[in-house]
Protein backbone atom coordinates (compact mmCIF):
# COMPACT_ATOMS: atom_id res chain seq x y z
CA UNK A 1 0.00 0.00 0.00
CA UNK A 2 2.52 2.49 1.15
CA UNK A 3 5.10 1.10 -1.21
CA UNK A 4 2.94 1.63 -4.29
CA UNK A 5 2.34 5.17 -3.09
CA UNK A 6 6.06 5.89 -2.98
CA UNK A 7 6.50 4.42 -6.44
CA UNK A 8 3.63 6.58 -7.74
CA UNK A 9 5.28 9.68 -6.37
CA UNK A 10 8.62 8.71 -7.85
CA UNK A 11 7.16 8.16 -11.31
CA UNK A 12 5.16 11.36 -11.03
CA UNK A 13 8.24 13.42 -10.33
CA UNK A 14 10.13 11.67 -13.12
CA UNK A 15 7.34 12.47 -15.56
CA UNK A 16 7.34 16.07 -14.43
CA UNK A 17 11.03 16.12 -15.18
CA UNK A 18 10.81 14.59 -18.65
CA UNK A 19 7.98 16.68 -20.07
CA UNK A 20 5.64 19.21 -18.55
CA UNK A 21 2.74 16.88 -18.00
CA UNK A 22 -0.06 18.88 -16.39
CA UNK A 23 -1.18 15.90 -14.34
CA UNK A 24 2.25 15.53 -12.79
CA UNK A 25 2.35 19.15 -11.64
CA UNK A 26 0.83 18.27 -8.28
CA UNK A 27 2.73 17.83 -5.07
CA UNK A 28 5.93 15.96 -5.61
CA UNK A 29 6.18 15.53 -1.89
CA UNK A 30 6.98 12.27 -0.24
CA UNK A 31 4.84 11.70 2.84
CA UNK A 32 6.81 8.99 4.56
CA UNK A 33 5.49 5.85 6.22
CA UNK A 34 4.79 4.79 9.79
CA UNK A 35 8.07 2.94 9.71
CA UNK A 36 10.12 5.91 8.52
CA UNK A 37 8.52 8.18 11.16
CA UNK A 38 9.30 5.69 13.93
CA UNK A 39 12.89 5.20 12.68
CA UNK A 40 13.36 8.96 12.64
CA UNK A 41 11.87 9.33 16.11
CA UNK A 42 14.11 6.62 17.57
CA UNK A 43 17.22 8.18 16.01
CA UNK A 44 16.21 11.68 17.15
CA UNK A 45 15.55 10.47 20.71
CA UNK A 46 18.98 8.80 20.89
CA UNK A 47 20.72 11.83 19.39
CA UNK A 48 18.98 14.10 21.93
CA UNK A 49 19.60 11.88 24.95
CA UNK A 50 23.35 11.47 24.41
CA UNK A 51 24.33 15.20 24.44
CA UNK A 52 22.08 15.85 27.49
CA UNK A 53 23.71 12.90 29.23
CA UNK A 54 27.19 14.17 28.30
CA UNK A 55 26.53 17.61 29.81
CA UNK A 56 24.30 16.73 32.78
CA UNK A 57 26.44 13.80 33.85
CA UNK A 58 29.74 15.59 33.22
CA UNK A 59 30.96 12.46 31.47
CA UNK A 60 34.01 13.99 29.76
CA UNK A 61 36.40 16.22 31.67
CA UNK A 62 37.57 18.25 28.68
CA UNK A 63 34.98 20.92 27.89
CA UNK A 64 36.21 21.47 24.35
CA UNK A 65 35.77 17.78 23.48
CA UNK A 66 32.27 17.81 25.00
CA UNK A 67 31.36 20.98 23.05
CA UNK A 68 32.55 19.50 19.76
CA UNK A 69 30.72 16.25 20.47
CA UNK A 70 27.36 17.87 21.28
CA UNK A 71 27.67 20.06 18.18
CA UNK A 72 28.25 16.95 16.08
CA UNK A 73 25.22 15.25 17.67
CA UNK A 74 23.12 18.36 17.04
CA UNK A 75 24.05 18.43 13.36
CA UNK A 76 23.37 14.71 13.02
CA UNK A 77 19.94 15.20 14.60
CA UNK A 78 19.11 18.10 12.28
CA UNK A 79 19.95 15.81 9.37
CA UNK A 80 17.73 13.05 10.79
CA UNK A 81 14.80 15.49 11.17
CA UNK A 82 15.25 16.79 7.63
CA UNK A 83 15.25 13.32 6.12
CA UNK A 84 12.67 11.49 8.23
CA UNK A 85 10.27 14.29 9.27
CA UNK A 86 10.62 16.94 6.56
CA UNK A 87 11.09 14.19 3.92
CA UNK A 88 13.88 16.03 2.21
CA UNK A 89 15.42 14.35 -0.79
CA UNK A 90 17.05 15.43 -4.00
CA UNK A 91 13.98 14.54 -6.10
CA UNK A 92 10.88 16.16 -4.58
CA UNK A 93 9.52 19.16 -6.55
CA UNK A 94 12.03 18.36 -9.28
CA UNK A 95 14.93 18.98 -6.90
CA UNK A 96 13.97 22.58 -6.04
CA UNK A 97 13.39 22.02 -2.33
CA UNK A 98 16.86 20.51 -2.13
CA UNK A 99 18.38 23.41 -4.08
CA UNK A 100 16.69 25.98 -1.82
CA UNK A 101 17.88 24.14 1.27
CA UNK A 102 21.47 23.98 0.00
CA UNK A 103 21.43 27.69 -0.79
CA UNK A 104 20.08 28.44 2.69
CA UNK A 105 22.73 26.28 4.33
CA UNK A 106 25.49 28.12 2.43
CA UNK A 107 24.10 31.51 3.55
CA UNK A 108 23.80 30.27 7.14
CA UNK A 109 27.38 29.02 7.19
CA UNK A 110 28.67 32.33 5.79
CA UNK A 111 26.55 34.42 8.21
CA UNK A 112 27.48 32.38 11.27
CA UNK A 113 31.17 31.79 10.64
CA UNK A 114 31.66 35.32 9.29
CA UNK A 115 29.98 36.99 12.27
CA UNK A 116 31.82 34.88 14.83
CA UNK A 117 35.18 35.30 13.11
CA UNK A 118 34.97 39.07 12.59
CA UNK A 119 33.51 39.85 16.00
CA UNK A 120 35.95 37.61 17.81
CA UNK A 121 38.93 39.42 16.26
CA UNK A 122 37.30 42.80 16.84
CA UNK A 123 36.85 41.90 20.49
CA UNK A 124 40.38 40.66 21.07
CA UNK A 125 42.20 43.30 19.01
CA UNK A 126 40.19 46.38 20.00
CA UNK A 127 39.93 45.57 23.69
CA UNK A 128 41.40 48.44 25.74
CA UNK A 129 44.56 47.27 27.41
CA UNK A 130 45.56 44.86 24.68
CA UNK A 131 48.29 47.09 23.22
CA UNK A 132 48.27 49.55 26.06
CA UNK A 133 50.71 48.26 28.57
CA UNK A 134 50.90 51.00 31.26
CA UNK A 135 54.69 50.60 31.38
CA UNK A 136 55.08 51.49 27.70
CA UNK A 137 52.43 54.20 27.80
CA UNK A 138 54.21 56.10 30.58
CA UNK A 139 57.48 56.33 28.71
CA UNK B 1 9.82 32.43 -51.56
CA UNK B 2 10.71 29.69 -49.14
CA UNK B 3 8.97 29.52 -45.81
CA UNK B 4 10.78 31.13 -42.89
CA UNK B 5 11.89 28.77 -40.19
CA UNK B 6 9.35 30.17 -37.74
CA UNK B 7 6.41 29.05 -39.80
CA UNK B 8 7.49 25.54 -40.59
CA UNK B 9 5.60 22.94 -38.77
CA UNK B 10 8.60 20.89 -37.73
CA UNK B 11 10.55 23.84 -36.25
CA UNK B 12 11.34 23.33 -32.59
CA UNK B 13 9.08 25.25 -30.24
CA UNK B 14 10.95 27.21 -27.60
CA UNK B 15 8.11 28.95 -25.87
CA UNK B 16 5.00 27.66 -24.17
CA UNK B 17 2.40 29.86 -25.79
CA UNK B 18 -0.68 28.18 -24.41
CA UNK B 19 -1.71 28.38 -20.79
CA UNK B 20 -1.48 24.90 -19.44
CA UNK B 21 -3.40 23.59 -16.52
CA UNK B 22 -1.83 23.73 -13.07
CA UNK B 23 -3.27 21.55 -10.38
CA UNK B 24 -4.74 23.69 -7.59
CA UNK B 25 -2.19 24.11 -4.80
CA UNK B 26 0.40 22.58 -7.13
CA UNK B 27 3.03 25.10 -6.06
CA UNK B 28 1.92 25.71 -2.46
CA UNK B 29 4.30 23.19 -0.94
CA UNK B 30 7.41 24.59 -2.67
CA UNK B 31 6.30 28.14 -1.88
CA UNK B 32 5.87 27.31 1.77
CA UNK B 33 9.24 25.60 1.76
CA UNK B 34 10.83 28.81 0.46
CA UNK B 35 9.15 30.74 3.28
CA UNK B 36 10.62 28.27 5.77
CA UNK B 37 14.08 28.75 4.28
CA UNK B 38 13.79 32.53 4.70
CA UNK B 39 12.60 31.98 8.27
CA UNK B 40 15.69 29.84 8.70
CA UNK B 41 17.80 32.88 7.77
CA UNK B 42 16.08 34.94 10.51
CA UNK B 43 17.10 32.30 13.03
CA UNK B 44 20.61 32.15 11.54
CA UNK B 45 21.12 35.85 12.25
CA UNK B 46 19.70 35.45 15.77
CA UNK B 47 22.07 32.54 16.38
CA UNK B 48 24.96 34.67 15.09
CA UNK B 49 23.98 37.44 17.50
CA UNK B 50 23.81 34.97 20.36
CA UNK B 51 27.16 33.48 19.34
CA UNK B 52 28.80 36.91 19.37
CA UNK B 53 27.15 38.33 22.51
CA UNK B 54 26.45 35.14 24.44
CA UNK B 55 29.52 35.59 26.63
CA UNK B 56 28.93 39.23 27.60
CA UNK B 57 27.34 38.90 31.04
CA UNK B 58 28.08 42.49 32.19
CA UNK B 59 28.78 41.07 35.67
CA UNK B 60 25.25 39.63 35.60
CA UNK B 61 24.11 36.03 35.82
CA UNK B 62 25.70 33.44 33.50
CA UNK B 63 23.95 30.45 31.85
CA UNK B 64 25.16 28.11 34.59
CA UNK B 65 23.31 30.26 37.18
CA UNK B 66 20.11 30.54 35.22
CA UNK B 67 19.40 27.40 33.23
CA UNK B 68 17.83 24.26 34.59
CA UNK B 69 18.74 21.45 32.19
CA UNK B 70 16.04 19.14 33.61
CA UNK B 71 13.41 21.66 32.53
CA UNK B 72 15.04 21.96 29.09
CA UNK B 73 15.15 18.16 28.75
CA UNK B 74 11.43 18.06 29.56
CA UNK B 75 10.49 20.71 26.99
CA UNK B 76 12.75 19.05 24.40
CA UNK B 77 10.94 15.76 25.01
CA UNK B 78 7.55 17.45 24.60
CA UNK B 79 8.57 19.02 21.27
CA UNK B 80 10.16 15.82 19.97
CA UNK B 81 7.04 13.81 20.88
CA UNK B 82 4.89 16.42 19.14
CA UNK B 83 6.89 15.83 15.94
CA UNK B 84 6.05 12.13 15.89
CA UNK B 85 2.38 12.73 16.82
CA UNK B 86 2.12 15.17 13.90
CA UNK B 87 3.65 12.46 11.72
CA UNK B 88 0.88 10.08 12.78
CA UNK B 89 -1.71 12.77 12.02
CA UNK B 90 -0.28 13.04 8.48
CA UNK B 91 -0.37 9.26 7.99
CA UNK B 92 -4.00 9.08 9.16
CA UNK B 93 -4.90 11.98 6.89
CA UNK B 94 -3.39 10.11 3.94
CA UNK B 95 -5.76 7.25 4.78
CA UNK B 96 -8.70 9.69 5.07
CA UNK B 97 -9.34 8.87 8.72
CA UNK B 98 -10.80 12.14 9.96
CA UNK B 99 -11.34 11.32 13.63
CA UNK B 100 -7.88 9.84 14.09
CA UNK B 101 -6.26 12.76 12.27
CA UNK B 102 -8.04 15.13 14.64
CA UNK B 103 -6.96 13.06 17.64
CA UNK B 104 -3.28 13.15 16.68
CA UNK B 105 -3.44 16.85 15.76
CA UNK B 106 -5.01 17.55 19.15
CA UNK B 107 -2.28 15.62 20.93
CA UNK B 108 0.34 17.57 18.93
CA UNK B 109 -1.23 20.84 20.02
CA UNK B 110 -1.28 19.70 23.63
CA UNK B 111 2.42 18.81 23.55
CA UNK B 112 3.14 22.15 21.87
CA UNK B 113 1.23 23.87 24.68
CA UNK B 114 3.30 21.98 27.26
CA UNK B 115 6.47 23.17 25.54
CA UNK B 116 5.23 26.75 25.44
CA UNK B 117 4.16 26.66 29.09
CA UNK B 118 7.61 25.42 30.13
CA UNK B 119 9.31 28.18 28.13
CA UNK B 120 7.04 30.84 29.63
CA UNK B 121 7.64 29.42 33.12
CA UNK B 122 11.39 29.67 32.52
CA UNK B 123 11.05 33.27 31.29
CA UNK B 124 8.88 34.19 34.28
CA UNK B 125 11.34 32.57 36.65
CA UNK B 126 14.32 34.39 35.09
CA UNK B 127 12.61 37.78 35.06
CA UNK B 128 11.54 37.24 38.67
CA UNK B 129 15.20 36.71 39.57
CA UNK B 130 16.19 39.97 37.88
CA UNK B 131 17.60 38.30 34.76
CA UNK B 132 15.67 40.62 32.45
CA UNK B 133 16.54 41.19 28.75
CA UNK B 134 18.09 44.60 29.47
CA UNK B 135 20.41 43.18 32.17
CA UNK B 136 23.21 42.13 29.81
CA UNK B 137 23.96 41.50 26.14
CA UNK B 138 23.84 37.76 26.83
CA UNK B 139 20.31 38.04 28.24
CA UNK B 140 19.12 40.29 25.38
CA UNK B 141 20.38 37.79 22.81
CA UNK B 142 18.92 34.89 24.80
CA UNK B 143 15.43 36.38 25.10
CA UNK B 144 15.31 37.38 21.43
CA UNK B 145 16.44 33.96 20.16
CA UNK B 146 14.39 31.76 22.48
CA UNK B 147 11.48 34.23 22.43
CA UNK B 148 11.31 34.21 18.63
CA UNK B 149 11.20 30.43 18.66
CA UNK B 150 8.50 30.40 21.34
CA UNK B 151 6.50 32.94 19.32
CA UNK B 152 6.69 30.61 16.32
CA UNK B 153 5.42 27.74 18.44
CA UNK B 154 2.58 29.92 19.76
CA UNK B 155 1.49 30.81 16.21
CA UNK B 156 1.87 27.15 15.22
CA UNK B 157 -0.57 26.16 17.99
CA UNK B 158 -3.01 28.86 16.89
CA UNK B 159 -2.76 27.64 13.29
CA UNK B 160 -3.21 24.06 14.47
CA UNK B 161 -6.40 25.01 16.33
CA UNK B 162 -7.83 26.75 13.27
CA UNK B 163 -7.00 23.77 11.06
CA UNK B 164 -8.61 21.34 13.51
CA UNK B 165 -11.83 23.34 13.30
CA UNK B 166 -11.55 23.33 9.49
CA UNK B 167 -11.03 19.58 9.32
CA UNK B 168 -13.77 18.90 11.89
CA UNK B 169 -16.30 21.01 10.00
CA UNK B 170 -15.42 20.35 6.38
CA UNK B 171 -13.59 17.04 6.48
CA UNK B 172 -10.39 16.10 4.71
CA UNK B 173 -10.54 17.68 1.25
CA UNK B 174 -7.81 18.83 -1.11
CA UNK B 175 -7.44 22.31 0.42
CA UNK B 176 -7.33 21.04 3.99
CA UNK B 177 -4.86 18.39 2.94
CA UNK B 178 -2.34 20.94 1.67
CA UNK B 179 -2.93 23.16 4.71
CA UNK B 180 -2.21 20.33 7.13
CA UNK B 181 0.83 19.44 5.03
CA UNK B 182 2.19 23.01 5.24
CA UNK B 183 1.69 23.12 9.00
CA UNK B 184 3.49 19.79 9.17
CA UNK B 185 6.54 21.34 7.52
CA UNK B 186 6.29 24.37 9.83
CA UNK B 187 6.04 22.17 12.92
CA UNK B 188 8.97 19.92 12.03
CA UNK B 189 10.99 23.02 11.06
CA UNK B 190 10.45 24.45 14.55
CA UNK B 191 11.75 21.23 16.02
CA UNK B 192 14.88 21.54 13.85
CA UNK B 193 15.42 25.09 15.16
CA UNK B 194 14.94 23.84 18.72
CA UNK B 195 17.80 21.35 18.21
CA UNK B 196 20.03 24.33 17.49
CA UNK B 197 18.68 26.20 20.52
CA UNK B 198 19.14 23.47 23.08
CA UNK B 199 22.57 22.59 21.71
CA UNK B 200 24.01 26.10 21.39
CA UNK B 201 22.18 28.00 24.14
CA UNK B 202 21.52 25.49 26.90
CA UNK B 203 24.04 22.66 26.60
CA UNK B 204 26.97 24.79 25.41
CA UNK B 205 25.93 27.50 27.86
CA UNK B 206 26.39 25.11 30.76
CA UNK B 207 29.90 24.30 29.49
CA UNK B 208 31.06 27.91 29.33
PDB file of N, CA and C in Angstrom, chain B residues 11 17 41 118 129 137 142 165 167 180:
ATOM      1  N   UNK B  11       9.577  23.032 -36.992  1.00  0.00           N
ATOM      2  CA  UNK B  11      10.554  23.836 -36.251  1.00  0.00           C
ATOM      3  C   UNK B  11      10.362  23.609 -34.748  1.00  0.00           C
ATOM      4  N   UNK B  17       3.296  28.756 -25.490  1.00  0.00           N
ATOM      5  CA  UNK B  17       2.399  29.863 -25.790  1.00  0.00           C
ATOM      6  C   UNK B  17       1.026  29.670 -25.161  1.00  0.00           C
ATOM      7  N   UNK B  41      16.780  31.829   7.792  1.00  0.00           N
ATOM      8  CA  UNK B  41      17.797  32.882   7.775  1.00  0.00           C
ATOM      9  C   UNK B  41      17.601  33.840   8.946  1.00  0.00           C
ATOM     10  N   UNK B 118       6.306  25.563  29.480  1.00  0.00           N
ATOM     11  CA  UNK B 118       7.609  25.416  30.134  1.00  0.00           C
ATOM     12  C   UNK B 118       8.523  26.588  29.805  1.00  0.00           C
ATOM     13  N   UNK B 129      13.892  36.669  38.914  1.00  0.00           N
ATOM     14  CA  UNK B 129      15.204  36.712  39.570  1.00  0.00           C
ATOM     15  C   UNK B 129      16.021  37.936  39.175  1.00  0.00           C
ATOM     16  N   UNK B 137      24.063  41.846  27.557  1.00  0.00           N
ATOM     17  CA  UNK B 137      23.960  41.500  26.138  1.00  0.00           C
ATOM     18  C   UNK B 137      23.612  40.027  25.981  1.00  0.00           C
ATOM     19  N   UNK B 142      19.643  36.101  24.387  1.00  0.00           N
ATOM     20  CA  UNK B 142      18.923  34.891  24.796  1.00  0.00           C
ATOM     21  C   UNK B 142      17.421  35.068  24.622  1.00  0.00           C
ATOM     22  N   UNK B 165     -10.437  22.935  13.517  1.00  0.00           N
ATOM     23  CA  UNK B 165     -11.832  23.336  13.304  1.00  0.00           C
ATOM     24  C   UNK B 165     -12.216  23.117  11.842  1.00  0.00           C
ATOM     25  N   UNK B 167     -10.909  21.013   9.641  1.00  0.00           N
ATOM     26  CA  UNK B 167     -11.029  19.584   9.317  1.00  0.00           C
ATOM     27  C   UNK B 167     -12.292  19.014   9.957  1.00  0.00           C
ATOM     28  N   UNK B 180      -2.790  21.165   6.065  1.00  0.00           N
ATOM     29  CA  UNK B 180      -2.207  20.329   7.128  1.00  0.00           C
ATOM     30  C   UNK B 180      -0.770  19.965   6.769  1.00  0.00           C
TER      31      UNK B 180
END
